[in-house]
Short mmCIF file of C-alpha atoms in Angstrom, two decimals:
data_model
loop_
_atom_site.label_atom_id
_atom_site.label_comp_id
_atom_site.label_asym_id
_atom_site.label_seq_id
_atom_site.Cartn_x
_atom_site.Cartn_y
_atom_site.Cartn_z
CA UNK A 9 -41.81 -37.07 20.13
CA UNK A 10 -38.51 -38.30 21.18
CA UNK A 11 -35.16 -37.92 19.04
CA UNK A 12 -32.97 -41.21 19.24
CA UNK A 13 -29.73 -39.99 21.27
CA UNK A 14 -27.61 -40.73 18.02
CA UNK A 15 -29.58 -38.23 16.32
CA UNK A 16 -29.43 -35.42 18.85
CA UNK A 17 -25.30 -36.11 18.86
CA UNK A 18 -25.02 -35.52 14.98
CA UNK A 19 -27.55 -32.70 15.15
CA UNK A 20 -25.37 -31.18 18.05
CA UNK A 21 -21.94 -32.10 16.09
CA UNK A 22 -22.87 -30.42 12.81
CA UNK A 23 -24.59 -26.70 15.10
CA UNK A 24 -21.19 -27.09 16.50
CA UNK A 25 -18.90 -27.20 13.07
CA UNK A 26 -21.10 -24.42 11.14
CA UNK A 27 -20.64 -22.27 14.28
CA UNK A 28 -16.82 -22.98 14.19
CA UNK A 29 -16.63 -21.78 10.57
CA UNK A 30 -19.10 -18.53 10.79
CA UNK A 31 -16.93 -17.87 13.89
CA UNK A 32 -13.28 -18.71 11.72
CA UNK A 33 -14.99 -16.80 8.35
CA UNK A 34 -15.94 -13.53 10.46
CA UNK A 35 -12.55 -13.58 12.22
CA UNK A 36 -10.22 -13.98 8.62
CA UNK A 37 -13.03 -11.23 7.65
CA UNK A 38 -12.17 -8.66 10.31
CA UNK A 39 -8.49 -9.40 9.98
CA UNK A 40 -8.37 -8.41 6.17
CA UNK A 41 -10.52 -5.50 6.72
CA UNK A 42 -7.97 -4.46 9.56
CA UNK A 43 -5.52 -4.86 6.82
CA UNK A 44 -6.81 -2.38 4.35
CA UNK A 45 -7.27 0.17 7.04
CA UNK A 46 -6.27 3.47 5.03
CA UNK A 47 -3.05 4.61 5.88
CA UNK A 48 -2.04 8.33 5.48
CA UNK A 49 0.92 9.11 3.38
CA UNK A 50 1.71 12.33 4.71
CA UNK A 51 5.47 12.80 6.48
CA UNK A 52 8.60 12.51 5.19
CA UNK A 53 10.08 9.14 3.42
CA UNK A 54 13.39 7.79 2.58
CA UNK A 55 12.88 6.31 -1.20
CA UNK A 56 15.54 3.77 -2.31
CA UNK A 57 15.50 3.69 -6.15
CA UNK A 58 16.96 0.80 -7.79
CA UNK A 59 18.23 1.53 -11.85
CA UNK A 60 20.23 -0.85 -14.10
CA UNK A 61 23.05 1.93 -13.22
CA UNK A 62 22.67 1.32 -9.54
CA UNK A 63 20.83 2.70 -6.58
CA UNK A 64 19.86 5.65 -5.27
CA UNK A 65 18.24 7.28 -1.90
CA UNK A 66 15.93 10.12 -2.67
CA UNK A 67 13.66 12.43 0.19
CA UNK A 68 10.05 12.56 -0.86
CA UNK A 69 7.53 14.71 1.32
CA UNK A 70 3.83 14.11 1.36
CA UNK A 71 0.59 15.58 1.89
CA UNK A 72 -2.46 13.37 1.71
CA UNK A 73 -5.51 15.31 2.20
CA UNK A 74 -8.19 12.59 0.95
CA UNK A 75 -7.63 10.87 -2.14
CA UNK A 76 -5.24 13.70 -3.46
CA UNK A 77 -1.57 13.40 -2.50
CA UNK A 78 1.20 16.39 -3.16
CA UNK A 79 4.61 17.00 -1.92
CA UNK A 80 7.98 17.34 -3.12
CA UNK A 81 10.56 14.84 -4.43
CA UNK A 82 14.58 15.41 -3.74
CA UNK A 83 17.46 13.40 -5.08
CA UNK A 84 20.88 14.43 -5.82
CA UNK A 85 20.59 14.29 -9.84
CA UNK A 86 16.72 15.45 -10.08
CA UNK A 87 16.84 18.44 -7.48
CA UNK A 88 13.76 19.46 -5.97
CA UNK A 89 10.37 18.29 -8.07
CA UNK A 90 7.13 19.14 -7.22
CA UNK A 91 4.64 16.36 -7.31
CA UNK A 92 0.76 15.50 -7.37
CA UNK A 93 -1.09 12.17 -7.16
CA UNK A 94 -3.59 10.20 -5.37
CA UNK A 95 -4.04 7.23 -3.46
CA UNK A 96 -6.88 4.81 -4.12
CA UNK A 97 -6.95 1.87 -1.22
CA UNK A 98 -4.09 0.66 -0.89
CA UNK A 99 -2.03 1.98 -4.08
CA UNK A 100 -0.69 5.50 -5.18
CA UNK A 101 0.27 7.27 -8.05
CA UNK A 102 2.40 10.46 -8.33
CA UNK A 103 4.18 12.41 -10.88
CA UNK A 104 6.91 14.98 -11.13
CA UNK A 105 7.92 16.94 -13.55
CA UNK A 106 11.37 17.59 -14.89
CA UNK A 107 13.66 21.12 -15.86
CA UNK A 108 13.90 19.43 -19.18
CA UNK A 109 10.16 18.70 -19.58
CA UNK A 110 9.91 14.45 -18.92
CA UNK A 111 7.12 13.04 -16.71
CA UNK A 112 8.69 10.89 -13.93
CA UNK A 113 5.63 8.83 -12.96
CA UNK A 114 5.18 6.76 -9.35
CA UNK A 115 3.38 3.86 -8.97
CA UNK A 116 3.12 1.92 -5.69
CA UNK A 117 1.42 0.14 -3.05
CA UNK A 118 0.96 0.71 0.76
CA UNK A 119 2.78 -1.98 2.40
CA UNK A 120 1.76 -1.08 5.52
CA UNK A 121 2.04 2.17 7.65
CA UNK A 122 5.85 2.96 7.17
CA UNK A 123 6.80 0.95 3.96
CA UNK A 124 5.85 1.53 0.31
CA UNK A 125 7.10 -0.29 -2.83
CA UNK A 126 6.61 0.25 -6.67
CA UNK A 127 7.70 1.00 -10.02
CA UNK A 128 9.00 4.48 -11.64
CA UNK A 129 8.65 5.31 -15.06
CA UNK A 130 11.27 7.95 -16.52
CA UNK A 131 9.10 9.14 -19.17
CA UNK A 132 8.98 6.30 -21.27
CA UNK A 133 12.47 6.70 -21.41
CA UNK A 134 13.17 3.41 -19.01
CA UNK A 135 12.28 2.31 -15.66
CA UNK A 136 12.91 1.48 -11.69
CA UNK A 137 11.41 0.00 -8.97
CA UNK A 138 11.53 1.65 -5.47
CA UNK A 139 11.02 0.80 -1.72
CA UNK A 140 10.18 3.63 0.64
CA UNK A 141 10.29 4.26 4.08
CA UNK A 142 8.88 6.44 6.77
CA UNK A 143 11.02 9.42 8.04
CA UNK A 144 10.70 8.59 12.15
#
């Protein structure tokens, strides 16, 4: 049996347009796959932490083995704190404790390989949000 020529030019549009979408739906697929690529946190980082008194630069090292994350967290008015945490994907949470017994908890996201963001909770006793980078 013969197919009209009409009918062999829709049949060969629409093979064409559901290839162009698989093809555009696997590519956006790979790409935010590539995105969420784990990163590993471990090195040294430059936090910025912003208060309603101002802002301050702290030194955080970190050592991600797996999920778990530990290291050491340096500013000016804290000293030297200890930390643990882990990351899950592409967020992290750490906390510190102080001399005078609060909890300063981390929370942030991966931004990408050298940048991290998030909020810090001083123990219930107020809050900041922070921006860190990667020690090069």
């Amino acid at each position: 049996m013969l197919f009209p020529s009409r009918l062999v030019a829709v049949a060969t549009a629409s093979l064409i347009a559901v290839s162009v979408s698989v093809s555009s739906s696997v590519s956006a697929s790979v790409a935010a796959a590539a995105q969420r690529i784990a990163v590993d946190l471990t090195g040294n980082w430059a936090f910025e932490v912003v208060t309603e008194n101002g802002t301050g630069v702290s030194a955080v090292a970190m050592t991600q083995k797996g999920d778990s994350l530990t290291g050491t967290y340096t500013s000016g008015r804290m000293g030297t704190l200890p930390f643990k945490g882990v990351v899950k994907g592409q967020t992290f949470t750490f906390a510190a404790n102080t001399a005078g017994g609060a909890t300063f908890t981390f929370s942030g996201t991966i931004v990408d390989a050298d940048h991290l963001k998030g909020d810090l909770d001083f123990g219930g006793q107020g809050g900041a949000t922070f921006s860190g980078t990667r020690a090069k």
